[in-house]
mmCIF file of C-alpha atoms in Angstrom:
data_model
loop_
_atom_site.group_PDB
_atom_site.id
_atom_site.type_symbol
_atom_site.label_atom_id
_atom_site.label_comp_id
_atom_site.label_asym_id
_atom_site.label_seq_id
_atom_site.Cartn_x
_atom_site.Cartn_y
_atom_site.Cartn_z
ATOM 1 C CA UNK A 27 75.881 104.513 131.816
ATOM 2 C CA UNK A 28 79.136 106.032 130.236
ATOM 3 C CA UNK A 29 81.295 102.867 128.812
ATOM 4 C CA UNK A 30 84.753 103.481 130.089
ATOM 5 C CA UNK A 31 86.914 100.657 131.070
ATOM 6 C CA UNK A 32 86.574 99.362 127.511
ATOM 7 C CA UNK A 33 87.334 102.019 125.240
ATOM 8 C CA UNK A 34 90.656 102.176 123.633
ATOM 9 C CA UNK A 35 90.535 105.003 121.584
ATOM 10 C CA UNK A 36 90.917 108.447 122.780
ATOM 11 C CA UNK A 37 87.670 110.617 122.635
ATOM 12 C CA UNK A 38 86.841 113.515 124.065
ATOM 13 C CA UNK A 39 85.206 114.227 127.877
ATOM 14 C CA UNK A 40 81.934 112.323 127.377
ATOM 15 C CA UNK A 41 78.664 114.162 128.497
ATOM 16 C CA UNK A 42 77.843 112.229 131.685
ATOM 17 C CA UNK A 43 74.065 109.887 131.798
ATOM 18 C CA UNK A 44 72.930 110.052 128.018
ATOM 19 C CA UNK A 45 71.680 106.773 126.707
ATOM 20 C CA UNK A 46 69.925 105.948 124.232
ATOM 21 C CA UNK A 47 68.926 102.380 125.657
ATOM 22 C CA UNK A 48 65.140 103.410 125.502
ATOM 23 C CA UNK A 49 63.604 100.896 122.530
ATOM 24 C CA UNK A 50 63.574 104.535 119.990
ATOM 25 C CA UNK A 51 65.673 104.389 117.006
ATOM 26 C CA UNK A 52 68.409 107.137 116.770
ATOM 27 C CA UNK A 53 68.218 109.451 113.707
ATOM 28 C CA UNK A 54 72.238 110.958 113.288
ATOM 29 C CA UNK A 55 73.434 113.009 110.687
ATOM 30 C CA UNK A 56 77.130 112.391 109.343
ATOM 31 C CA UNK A 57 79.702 114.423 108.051
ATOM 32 C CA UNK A 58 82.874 113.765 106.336
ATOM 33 C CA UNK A 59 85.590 116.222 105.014
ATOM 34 C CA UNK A 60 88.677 114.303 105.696
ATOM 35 C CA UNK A 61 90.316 114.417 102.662
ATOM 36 C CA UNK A 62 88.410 114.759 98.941
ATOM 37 C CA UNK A 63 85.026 113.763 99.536
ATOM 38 C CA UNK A 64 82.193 116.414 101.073
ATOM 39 C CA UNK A 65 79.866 114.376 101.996
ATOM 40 C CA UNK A 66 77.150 114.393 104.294
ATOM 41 C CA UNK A 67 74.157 111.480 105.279
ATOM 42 C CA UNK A 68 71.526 110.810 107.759
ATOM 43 C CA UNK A 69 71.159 107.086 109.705
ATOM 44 C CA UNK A 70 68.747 105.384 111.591
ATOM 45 C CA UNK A 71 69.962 103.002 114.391
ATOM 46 C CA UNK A 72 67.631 100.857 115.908
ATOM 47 C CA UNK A 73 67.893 99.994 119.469
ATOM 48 C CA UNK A 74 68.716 96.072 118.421
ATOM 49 C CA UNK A 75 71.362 97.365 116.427
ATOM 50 C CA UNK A 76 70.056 97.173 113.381
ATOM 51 C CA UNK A 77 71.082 100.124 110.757
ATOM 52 C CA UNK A 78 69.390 102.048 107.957
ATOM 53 C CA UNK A 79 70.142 104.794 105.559
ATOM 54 C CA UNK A 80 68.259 107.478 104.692
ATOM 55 C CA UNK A 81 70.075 109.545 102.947
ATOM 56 C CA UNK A 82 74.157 109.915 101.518
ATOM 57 C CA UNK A 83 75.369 112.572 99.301
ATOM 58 C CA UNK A 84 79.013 112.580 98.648
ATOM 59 C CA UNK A 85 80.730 115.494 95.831
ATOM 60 C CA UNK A 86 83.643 114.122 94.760
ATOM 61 C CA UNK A 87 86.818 116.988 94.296
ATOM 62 C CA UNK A 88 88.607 114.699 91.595
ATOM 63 C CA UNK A 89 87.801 117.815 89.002
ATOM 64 C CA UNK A 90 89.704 120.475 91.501
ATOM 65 C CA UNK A 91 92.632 118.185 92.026
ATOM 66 C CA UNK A 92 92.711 116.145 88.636
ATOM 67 C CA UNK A 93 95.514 118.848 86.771
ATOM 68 C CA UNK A 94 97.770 118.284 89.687
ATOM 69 C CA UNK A 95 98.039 114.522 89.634
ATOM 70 C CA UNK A 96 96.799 114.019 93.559
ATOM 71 C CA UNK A 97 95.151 115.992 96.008
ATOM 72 C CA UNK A 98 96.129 119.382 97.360
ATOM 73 C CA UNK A 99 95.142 120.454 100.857
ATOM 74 C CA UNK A 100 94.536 123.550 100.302
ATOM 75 C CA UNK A 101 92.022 123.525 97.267
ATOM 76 C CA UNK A 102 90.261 120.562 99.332
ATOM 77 C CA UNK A 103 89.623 122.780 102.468
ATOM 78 C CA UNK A 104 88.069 125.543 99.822
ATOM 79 C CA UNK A 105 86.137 123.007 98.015
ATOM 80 C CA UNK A 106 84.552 122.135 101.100
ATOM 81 C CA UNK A 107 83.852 125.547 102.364
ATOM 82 C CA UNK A 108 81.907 125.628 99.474
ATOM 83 C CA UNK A 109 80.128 122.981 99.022
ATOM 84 C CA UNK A 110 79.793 121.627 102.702
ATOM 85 C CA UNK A 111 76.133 123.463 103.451
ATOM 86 C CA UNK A 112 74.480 122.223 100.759
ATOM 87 C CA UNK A 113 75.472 118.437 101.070
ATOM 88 C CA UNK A 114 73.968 118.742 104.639
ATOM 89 C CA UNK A 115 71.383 120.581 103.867
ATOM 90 C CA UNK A 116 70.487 118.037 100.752
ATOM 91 C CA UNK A 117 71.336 115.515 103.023
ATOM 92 C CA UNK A 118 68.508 116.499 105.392
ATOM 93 C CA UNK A 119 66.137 116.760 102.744
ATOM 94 C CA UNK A 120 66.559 113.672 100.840
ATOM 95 C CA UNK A 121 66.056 111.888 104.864
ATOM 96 C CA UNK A 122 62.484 113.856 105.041
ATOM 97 C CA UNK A 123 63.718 115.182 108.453
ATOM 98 C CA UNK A 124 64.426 118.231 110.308
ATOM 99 C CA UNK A 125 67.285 119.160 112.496
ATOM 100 C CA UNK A 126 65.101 118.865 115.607
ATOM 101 C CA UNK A 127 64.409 115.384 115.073
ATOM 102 C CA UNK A 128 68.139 114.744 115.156
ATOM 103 C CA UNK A 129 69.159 112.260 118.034
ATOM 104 C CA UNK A 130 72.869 113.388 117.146
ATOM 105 C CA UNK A 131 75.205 115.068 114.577
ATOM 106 C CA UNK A 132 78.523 113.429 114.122
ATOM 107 C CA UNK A 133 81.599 114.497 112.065
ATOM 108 C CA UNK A 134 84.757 113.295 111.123
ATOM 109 C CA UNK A 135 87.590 114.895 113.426
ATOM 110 C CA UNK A 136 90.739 113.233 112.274
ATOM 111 C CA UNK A 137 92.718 111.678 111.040
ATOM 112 C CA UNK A 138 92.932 113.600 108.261
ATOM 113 C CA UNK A 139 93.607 117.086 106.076
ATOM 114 C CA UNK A 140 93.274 119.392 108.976
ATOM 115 C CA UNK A 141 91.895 122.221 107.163
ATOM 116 C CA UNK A 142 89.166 120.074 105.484
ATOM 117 C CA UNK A 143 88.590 118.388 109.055
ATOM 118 C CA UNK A 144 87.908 121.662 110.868
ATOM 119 C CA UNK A 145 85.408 123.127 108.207
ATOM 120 C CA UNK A 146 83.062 119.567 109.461
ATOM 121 C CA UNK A 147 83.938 119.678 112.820
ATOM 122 C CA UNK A 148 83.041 123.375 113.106
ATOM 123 C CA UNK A 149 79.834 122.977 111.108
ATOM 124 C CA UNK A 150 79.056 119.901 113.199
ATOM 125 C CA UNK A 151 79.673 121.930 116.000
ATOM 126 C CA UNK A 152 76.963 124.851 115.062
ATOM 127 C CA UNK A 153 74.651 122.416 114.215
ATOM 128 C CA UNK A 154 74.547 120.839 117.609
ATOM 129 C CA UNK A 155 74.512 123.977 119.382
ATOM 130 C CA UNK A 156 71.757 125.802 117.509
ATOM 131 C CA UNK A 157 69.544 122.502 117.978
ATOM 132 C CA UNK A 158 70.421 121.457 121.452
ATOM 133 C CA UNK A 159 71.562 118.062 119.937
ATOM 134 C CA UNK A 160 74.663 115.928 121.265
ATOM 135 C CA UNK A 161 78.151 116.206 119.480
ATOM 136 C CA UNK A 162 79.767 113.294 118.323
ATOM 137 C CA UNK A 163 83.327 113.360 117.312
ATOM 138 C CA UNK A 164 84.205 110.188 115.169
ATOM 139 C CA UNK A 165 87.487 108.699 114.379
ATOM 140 C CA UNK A 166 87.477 108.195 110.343
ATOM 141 C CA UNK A 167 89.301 104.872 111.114
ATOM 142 C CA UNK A 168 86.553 103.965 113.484
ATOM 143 C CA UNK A 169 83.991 104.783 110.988
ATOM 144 C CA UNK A 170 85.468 102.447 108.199
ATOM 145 C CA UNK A 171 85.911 99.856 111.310
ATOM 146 C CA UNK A 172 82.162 99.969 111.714
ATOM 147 C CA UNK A 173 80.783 100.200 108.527
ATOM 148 C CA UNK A 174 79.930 96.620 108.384
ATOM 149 C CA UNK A 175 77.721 96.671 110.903
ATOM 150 C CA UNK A 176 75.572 99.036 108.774
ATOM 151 C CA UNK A 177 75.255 97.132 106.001
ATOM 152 C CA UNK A 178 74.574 93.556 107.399
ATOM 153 C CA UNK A 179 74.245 91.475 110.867
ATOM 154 C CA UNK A 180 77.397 91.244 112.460
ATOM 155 C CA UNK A 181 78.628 90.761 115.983
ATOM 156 C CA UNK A 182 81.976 91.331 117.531
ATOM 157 C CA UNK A 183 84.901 90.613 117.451
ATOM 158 C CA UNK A 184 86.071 90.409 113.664
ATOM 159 C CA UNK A 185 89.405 91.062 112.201
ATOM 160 C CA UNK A 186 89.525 94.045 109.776
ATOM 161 C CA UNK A 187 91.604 94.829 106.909
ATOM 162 C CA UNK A 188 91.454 98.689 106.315
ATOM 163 C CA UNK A 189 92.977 99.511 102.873
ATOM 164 C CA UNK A 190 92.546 103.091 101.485
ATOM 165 C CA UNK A 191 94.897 106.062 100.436
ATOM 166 C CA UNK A 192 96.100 106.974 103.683
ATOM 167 C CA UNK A 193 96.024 104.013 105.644
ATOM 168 C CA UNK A 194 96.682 99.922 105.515
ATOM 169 C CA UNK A 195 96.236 98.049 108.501
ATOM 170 C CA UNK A 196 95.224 95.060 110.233
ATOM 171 C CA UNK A 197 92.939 95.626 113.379
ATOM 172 C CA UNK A 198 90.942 93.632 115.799
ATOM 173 C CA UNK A 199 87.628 95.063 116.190
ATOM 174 C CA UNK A 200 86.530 94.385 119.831
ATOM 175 C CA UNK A 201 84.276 96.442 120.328
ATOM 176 C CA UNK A 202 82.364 100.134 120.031
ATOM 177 C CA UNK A 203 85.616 102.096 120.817
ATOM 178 C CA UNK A 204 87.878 99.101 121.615
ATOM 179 C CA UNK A 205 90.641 98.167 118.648
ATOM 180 C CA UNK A 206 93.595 96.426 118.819
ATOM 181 C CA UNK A 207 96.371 97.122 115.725
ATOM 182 C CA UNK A 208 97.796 93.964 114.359
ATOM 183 C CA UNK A 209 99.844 95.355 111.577
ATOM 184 C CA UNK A 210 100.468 98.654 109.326
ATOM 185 C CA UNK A 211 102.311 100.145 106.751
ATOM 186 C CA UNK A 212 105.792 100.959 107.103
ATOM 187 C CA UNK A 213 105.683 102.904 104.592
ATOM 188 C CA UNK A 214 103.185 103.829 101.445
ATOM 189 C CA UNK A 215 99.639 103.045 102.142
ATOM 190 C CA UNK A 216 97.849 101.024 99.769
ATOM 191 C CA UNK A 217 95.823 103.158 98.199
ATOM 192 C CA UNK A 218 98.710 105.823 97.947
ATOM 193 C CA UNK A 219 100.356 103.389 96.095
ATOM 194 C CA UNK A 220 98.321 102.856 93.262
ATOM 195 C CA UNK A 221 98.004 106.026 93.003
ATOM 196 C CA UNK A 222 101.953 107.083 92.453
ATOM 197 C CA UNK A 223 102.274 104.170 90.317
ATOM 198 C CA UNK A 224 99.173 105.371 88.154
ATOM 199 C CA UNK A 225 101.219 109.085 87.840
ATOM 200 C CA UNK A 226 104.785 107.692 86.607
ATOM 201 C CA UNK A 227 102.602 105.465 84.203
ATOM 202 C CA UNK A 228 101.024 108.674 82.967
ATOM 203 C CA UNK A 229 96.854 107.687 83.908
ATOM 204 C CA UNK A 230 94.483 109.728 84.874
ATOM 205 C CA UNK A 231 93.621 111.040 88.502
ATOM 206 C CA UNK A 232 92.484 109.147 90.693
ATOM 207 C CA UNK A 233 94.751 106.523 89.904
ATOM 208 C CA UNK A 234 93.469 103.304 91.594
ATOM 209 C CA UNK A 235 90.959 102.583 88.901
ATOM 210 C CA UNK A 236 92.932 103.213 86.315
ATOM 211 C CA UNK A 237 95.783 100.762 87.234
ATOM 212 C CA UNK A 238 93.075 98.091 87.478
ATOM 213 C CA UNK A 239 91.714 98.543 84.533
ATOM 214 C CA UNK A 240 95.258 98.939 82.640
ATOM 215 C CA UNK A 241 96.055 95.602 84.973
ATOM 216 C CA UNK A 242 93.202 93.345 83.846
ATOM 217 C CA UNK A 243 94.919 93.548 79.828
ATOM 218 C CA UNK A 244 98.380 92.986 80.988
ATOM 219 C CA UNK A 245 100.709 90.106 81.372
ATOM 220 C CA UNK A 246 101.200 90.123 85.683
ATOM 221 C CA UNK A 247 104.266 87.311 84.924
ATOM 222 C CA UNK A 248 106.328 89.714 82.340
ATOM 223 C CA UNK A 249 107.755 91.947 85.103
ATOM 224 C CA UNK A 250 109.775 89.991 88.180
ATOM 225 C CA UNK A 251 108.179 92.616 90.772
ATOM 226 C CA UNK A 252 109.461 92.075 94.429
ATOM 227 C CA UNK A 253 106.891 90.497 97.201
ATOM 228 C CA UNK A 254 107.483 92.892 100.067
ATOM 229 C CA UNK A 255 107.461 91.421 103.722
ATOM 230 C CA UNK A 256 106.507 87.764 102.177
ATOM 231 C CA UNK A 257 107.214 85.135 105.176
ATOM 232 C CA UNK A 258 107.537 87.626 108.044
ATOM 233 C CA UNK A 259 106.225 86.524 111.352
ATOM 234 C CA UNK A 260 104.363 89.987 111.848
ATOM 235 C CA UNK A 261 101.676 91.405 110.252
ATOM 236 C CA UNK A 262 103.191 94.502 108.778
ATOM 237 C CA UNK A 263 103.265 96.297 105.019
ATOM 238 C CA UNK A 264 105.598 97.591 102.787
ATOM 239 C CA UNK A 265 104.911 98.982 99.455
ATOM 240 C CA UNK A 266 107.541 101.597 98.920
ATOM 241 C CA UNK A 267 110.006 99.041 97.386
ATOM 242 C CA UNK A 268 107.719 97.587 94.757
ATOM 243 C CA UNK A 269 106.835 101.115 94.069
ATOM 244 C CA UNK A 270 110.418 101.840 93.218
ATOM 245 C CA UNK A 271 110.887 98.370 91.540
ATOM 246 C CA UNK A 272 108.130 99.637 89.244
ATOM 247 C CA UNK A 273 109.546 103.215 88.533
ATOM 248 C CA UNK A 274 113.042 101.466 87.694
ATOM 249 C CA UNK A 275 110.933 99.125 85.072
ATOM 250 C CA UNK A 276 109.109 101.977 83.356
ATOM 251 C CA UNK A 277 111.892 104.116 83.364
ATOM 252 C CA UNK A 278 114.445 101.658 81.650
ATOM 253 C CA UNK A 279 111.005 101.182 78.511
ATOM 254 C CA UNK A 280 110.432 104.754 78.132
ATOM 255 C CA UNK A 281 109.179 105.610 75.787
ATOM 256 C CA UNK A 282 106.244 103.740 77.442
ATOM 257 C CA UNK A 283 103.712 101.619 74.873
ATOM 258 C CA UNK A 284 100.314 101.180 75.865
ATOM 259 C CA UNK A 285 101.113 97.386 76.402
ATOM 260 C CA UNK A 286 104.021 98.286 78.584
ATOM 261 C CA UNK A 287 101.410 99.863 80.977
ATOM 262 C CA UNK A 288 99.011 97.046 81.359
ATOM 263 C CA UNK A 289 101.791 94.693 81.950
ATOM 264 C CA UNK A 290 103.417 97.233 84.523
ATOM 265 C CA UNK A 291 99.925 97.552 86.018
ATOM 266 C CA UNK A 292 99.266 94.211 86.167
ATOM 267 C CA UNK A 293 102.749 93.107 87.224
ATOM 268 C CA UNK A 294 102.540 95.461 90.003
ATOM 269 C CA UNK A 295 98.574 94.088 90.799
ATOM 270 C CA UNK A 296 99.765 90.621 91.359
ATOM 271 C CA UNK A 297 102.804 91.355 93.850
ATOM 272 C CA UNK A 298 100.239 93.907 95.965
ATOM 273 C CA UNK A 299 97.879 90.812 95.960
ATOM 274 C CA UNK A 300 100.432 87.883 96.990
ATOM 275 C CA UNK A 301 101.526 90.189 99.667
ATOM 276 C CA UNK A 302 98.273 91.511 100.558
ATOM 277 C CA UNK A 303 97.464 87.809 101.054
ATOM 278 C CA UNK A 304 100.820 86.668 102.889
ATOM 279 C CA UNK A 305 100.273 89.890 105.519
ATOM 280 C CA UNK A 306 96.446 89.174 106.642
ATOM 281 C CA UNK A 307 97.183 85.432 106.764
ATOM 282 C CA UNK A 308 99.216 86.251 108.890
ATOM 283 C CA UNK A 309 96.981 88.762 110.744
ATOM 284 C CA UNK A 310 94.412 86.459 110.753
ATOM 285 C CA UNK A 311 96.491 84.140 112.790
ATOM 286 C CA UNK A 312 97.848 86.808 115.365
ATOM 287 C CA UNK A 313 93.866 87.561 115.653
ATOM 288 C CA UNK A 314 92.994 83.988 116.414
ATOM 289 C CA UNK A 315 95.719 83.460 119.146
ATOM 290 C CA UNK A 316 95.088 86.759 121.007
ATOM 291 C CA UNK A 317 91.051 86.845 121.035
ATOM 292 C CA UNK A 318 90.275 83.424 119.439
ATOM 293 C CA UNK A 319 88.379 82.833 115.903
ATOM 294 C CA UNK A 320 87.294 86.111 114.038
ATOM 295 C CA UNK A 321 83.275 86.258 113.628
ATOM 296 C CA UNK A 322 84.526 87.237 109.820
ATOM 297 C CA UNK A 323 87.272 89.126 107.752
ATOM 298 C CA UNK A 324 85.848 92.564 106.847
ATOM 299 C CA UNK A 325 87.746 94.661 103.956
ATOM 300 C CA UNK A 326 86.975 98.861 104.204
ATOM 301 C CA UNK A 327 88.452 101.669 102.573
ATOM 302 C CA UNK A 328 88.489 102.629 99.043
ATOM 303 C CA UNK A 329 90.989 99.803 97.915
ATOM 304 C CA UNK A 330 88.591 97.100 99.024
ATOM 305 C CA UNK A 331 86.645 98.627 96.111
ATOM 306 C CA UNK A 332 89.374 96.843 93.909
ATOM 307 C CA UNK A 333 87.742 93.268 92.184
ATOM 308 C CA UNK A 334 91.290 91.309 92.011
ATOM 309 C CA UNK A 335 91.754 92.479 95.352
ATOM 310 C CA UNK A 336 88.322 91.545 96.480
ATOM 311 C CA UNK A 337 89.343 88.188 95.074
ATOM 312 C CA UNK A 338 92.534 87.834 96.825
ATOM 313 C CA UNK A 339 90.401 88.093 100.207
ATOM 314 C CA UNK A 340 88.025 85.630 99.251
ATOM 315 C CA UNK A 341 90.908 83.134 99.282
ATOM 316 C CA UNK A 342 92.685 84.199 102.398
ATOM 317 C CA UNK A 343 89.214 83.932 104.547
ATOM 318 C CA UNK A 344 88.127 80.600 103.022
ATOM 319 C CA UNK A 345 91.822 79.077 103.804
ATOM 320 C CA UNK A 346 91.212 80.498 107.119
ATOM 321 C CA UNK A 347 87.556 78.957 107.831
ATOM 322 C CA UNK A 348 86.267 82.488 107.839
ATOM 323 C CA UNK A 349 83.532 84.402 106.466
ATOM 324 C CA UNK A 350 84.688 87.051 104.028
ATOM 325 C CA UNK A 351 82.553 90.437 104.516
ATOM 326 C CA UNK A 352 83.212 93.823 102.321
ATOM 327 C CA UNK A 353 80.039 96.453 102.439
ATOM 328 C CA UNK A 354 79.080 98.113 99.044
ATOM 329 C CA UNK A 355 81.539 100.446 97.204
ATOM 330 C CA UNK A 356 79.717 103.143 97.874
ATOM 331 C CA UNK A 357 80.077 102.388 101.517
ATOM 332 C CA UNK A 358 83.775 101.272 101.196
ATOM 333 C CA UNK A 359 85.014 104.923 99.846
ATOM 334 C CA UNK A 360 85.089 108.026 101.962
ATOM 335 C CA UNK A 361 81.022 108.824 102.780
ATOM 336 C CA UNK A 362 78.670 110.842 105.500
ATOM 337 C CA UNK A 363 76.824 107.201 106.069
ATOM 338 C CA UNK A 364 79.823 105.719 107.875
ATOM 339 C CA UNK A 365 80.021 108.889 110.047
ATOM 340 C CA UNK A 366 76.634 108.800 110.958
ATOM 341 C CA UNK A 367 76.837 104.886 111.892
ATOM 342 C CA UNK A 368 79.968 105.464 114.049
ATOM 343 C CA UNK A 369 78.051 108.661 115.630
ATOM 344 C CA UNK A 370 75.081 106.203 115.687
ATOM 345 C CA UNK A 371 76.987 103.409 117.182
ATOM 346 C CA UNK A 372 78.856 105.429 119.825
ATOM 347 C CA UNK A 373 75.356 107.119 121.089
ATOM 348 C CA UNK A 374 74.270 103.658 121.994
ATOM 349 C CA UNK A 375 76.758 103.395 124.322
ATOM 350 C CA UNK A 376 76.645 107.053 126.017
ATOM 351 C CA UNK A 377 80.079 108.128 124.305
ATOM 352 C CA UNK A 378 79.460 111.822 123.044
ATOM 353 C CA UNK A 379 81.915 114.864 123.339
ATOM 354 C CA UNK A 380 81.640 118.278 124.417
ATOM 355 C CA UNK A 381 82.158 121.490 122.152
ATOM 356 C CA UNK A 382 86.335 121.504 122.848
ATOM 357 C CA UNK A 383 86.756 118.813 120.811
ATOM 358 C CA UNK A 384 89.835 119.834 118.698
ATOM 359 C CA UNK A 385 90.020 118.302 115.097
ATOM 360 C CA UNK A 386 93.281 116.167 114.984
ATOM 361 C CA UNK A 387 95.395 115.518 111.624
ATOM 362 C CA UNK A 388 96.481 112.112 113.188
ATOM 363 C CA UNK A 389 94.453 109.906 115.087
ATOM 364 C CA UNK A 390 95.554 106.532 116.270
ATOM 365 C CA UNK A 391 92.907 104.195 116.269
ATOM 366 C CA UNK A 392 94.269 102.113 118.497
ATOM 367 C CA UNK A 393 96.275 104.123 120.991
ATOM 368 C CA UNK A 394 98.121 101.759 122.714
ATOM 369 C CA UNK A 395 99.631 100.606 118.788
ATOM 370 C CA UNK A 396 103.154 100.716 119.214
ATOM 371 C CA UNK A 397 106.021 100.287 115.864
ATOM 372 C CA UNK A 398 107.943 97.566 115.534
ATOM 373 C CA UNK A 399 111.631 98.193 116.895
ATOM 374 C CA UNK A 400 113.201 97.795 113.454
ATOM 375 C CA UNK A 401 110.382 100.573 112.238
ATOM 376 C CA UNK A 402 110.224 102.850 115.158
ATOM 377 C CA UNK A 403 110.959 105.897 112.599
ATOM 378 C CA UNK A 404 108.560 104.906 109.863
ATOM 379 C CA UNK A 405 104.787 105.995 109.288
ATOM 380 C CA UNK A 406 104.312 101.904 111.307
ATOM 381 C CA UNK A 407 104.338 104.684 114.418
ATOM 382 C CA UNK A 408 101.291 106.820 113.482
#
């Protein structure tokens, strides 16, 4: 039967008495044009819920959108255009599969660059009409919020901390399509942070590396960077401030020396990661008094890539008698795997979607997720 009663997050009008509860494994293909990546990758689910990949291909745009210091929508919708039918079709090779062996195709609808998100959802959508083959629509946040269970044994509910360039939050993972938000950004995301601090520094593009790298030679105590939202009783982030703080720093040095970056890197490092670690304490705790003890901490997105901030969780889950769990980095950045998985994941359950499903630039994940009163006009709403 159709799961209903449980799901939080929208979807679109399920296709009534598919299951997949027959002992077969599921074979899905995944794609993912959200934002820079064109990626593609084909899945196999077992029917105990056990997960295997047999194929990812991700082409990175960081040539197209390198000159211009961050990505532009435009060239990303083109790039993928472009590239989009060979990833699949690579993707589908490298698996040793045809379409017609498909169990599913699923692609990232939103939230994300709309014109990149409707060149996969419309190539999903041809896909699973010319081959009879069910649809699924995927949330990218739901993706990253399943990932884990791709890459290793692990049973609900855990608390995850989603970190990338468009989004930081805090979210209680319930269930296949049940999530409860615990905290967001009021502001920059994580990811989108490093990055703007990498451009006024002068790195390269992308800009995340680069500041940890700059960070790991620099002096974190020569700077007296702010801690945003340290001690608050909610869960919530705030970056834009020690962005500025930063900007203010490098400004008043220019001309900037090489050892003014690394300690402006690393200055700026250490107050993301004493924050970081103040907000999901504090997460952790709002988890354990609404649904009890977390079966682990899980870190997605492409800042859980990060080492110092890998660190930083290790110490917030042991202090909270957790289990710490982050999947590879190539699973952690934008891929086709973790569309495929979701898709996977979602077919277990009977939740597919017709061909009217529109591609969405935002997507709550949780769409009861409400902002704080004192942030009901920052991004804490989307």
């Amino acid at each position: 039967m159709i799961r209903q009663a449980a799901r939080k997050t929208p979807v679109w009008p399920a296709t009534q008495g598919l299951t997949l509860d027959n002992g077969k494994p599921a074979l899905v293909l995944g794609i993912e044009t959200t934002c820079d990546e064109t990626a593609a990758a084909v899945v196999e689910r077992q029917a105990d819920g056990a997960g295997r990949i047999l194929s990812n291909i991700v082409r990175s745009q960081n040539e197209e959108h390198a000159p211009f210091g961050g990505v532009v929508p435009e060239i990303a919708a083109r790039a993928h255009v472009d590239a989009l039918d060979g990833i699949v079709g690579a993707a589908m090779k490298q698996a040793g599969i045809g379409f017609a062996q498909l169990s599913g195709v699923a692609a990232a609808a939103g939230p994300g660059l709309i014109g990149g998100v409707i060149v996969g959802l419309t190539t999903a959508k041809a896909i699973a009409m010319v081959h009879d083959t069910p649809l699924i629509a995927v949330n990218h946040l739901e993706a990253h919020a399943l990932t884990p269970r791709l890459s290793c044994a692990l049973a609900f509910p855990y608390c995850l901390f989603l970190a990338s360039g468009g989004h930081t939050q805090i979210v209680a993972v319930l269930g296949v399509g049940n999530y409860v938000r615990l905290g967001t950004t009021v502001d920059d995301a994580m990811g989108e942070a490093f990055d703007k601090v990498a451009k006024m520094l002068g790195l390269p593009y992308p800009g995340g590396p680069e500041v940890e790298r700059a960070a790991a030679g620099g002096d974190a105590k020569r700077f007296a960077f702010p801690r945003p939202m340290l001690g608050r009783d909610d869960a919530n982030f705030s970056l834009s401030g020690l962005k500025t703080a930063v900007r203010n720093e490098a400004s008043r040095l220019t001309p900037l020396e090489p050892r003014d970056i690394s300690d402006l890197c690393a200055g700026f490092q250490a107050a993301v990661l004493e924050s970081t670690a103040d907000r999901l304490s504090v997460g952790l705790k709002l988890f354990q008094e609404q649904f009890g003890p977390p079966r682990a901490l899980v870190a997605a997105g492409g800042v859980a890539a990060n080492q110092a901030i890998r660190g930083a969780l290790q110490a917030v889950a042991a202090d909270a008698q957790t289990t710490l769990i982050i999947p590879p980095p190539a699973l952690c950045t934008d891929n086709g795997a973790m569309i495929a998985w979701a898709g996977a994941e979602r077919l277990a359950v009977g939740l597919t979607d017709t061909m009217d499903a529109a591609p969405r630039a935002r997507w709550l994940l949780d769409e009861n997720a409400t902002a704080p009163a004192k942030f009901a006009n920052t991004r804490a709403k989307l």
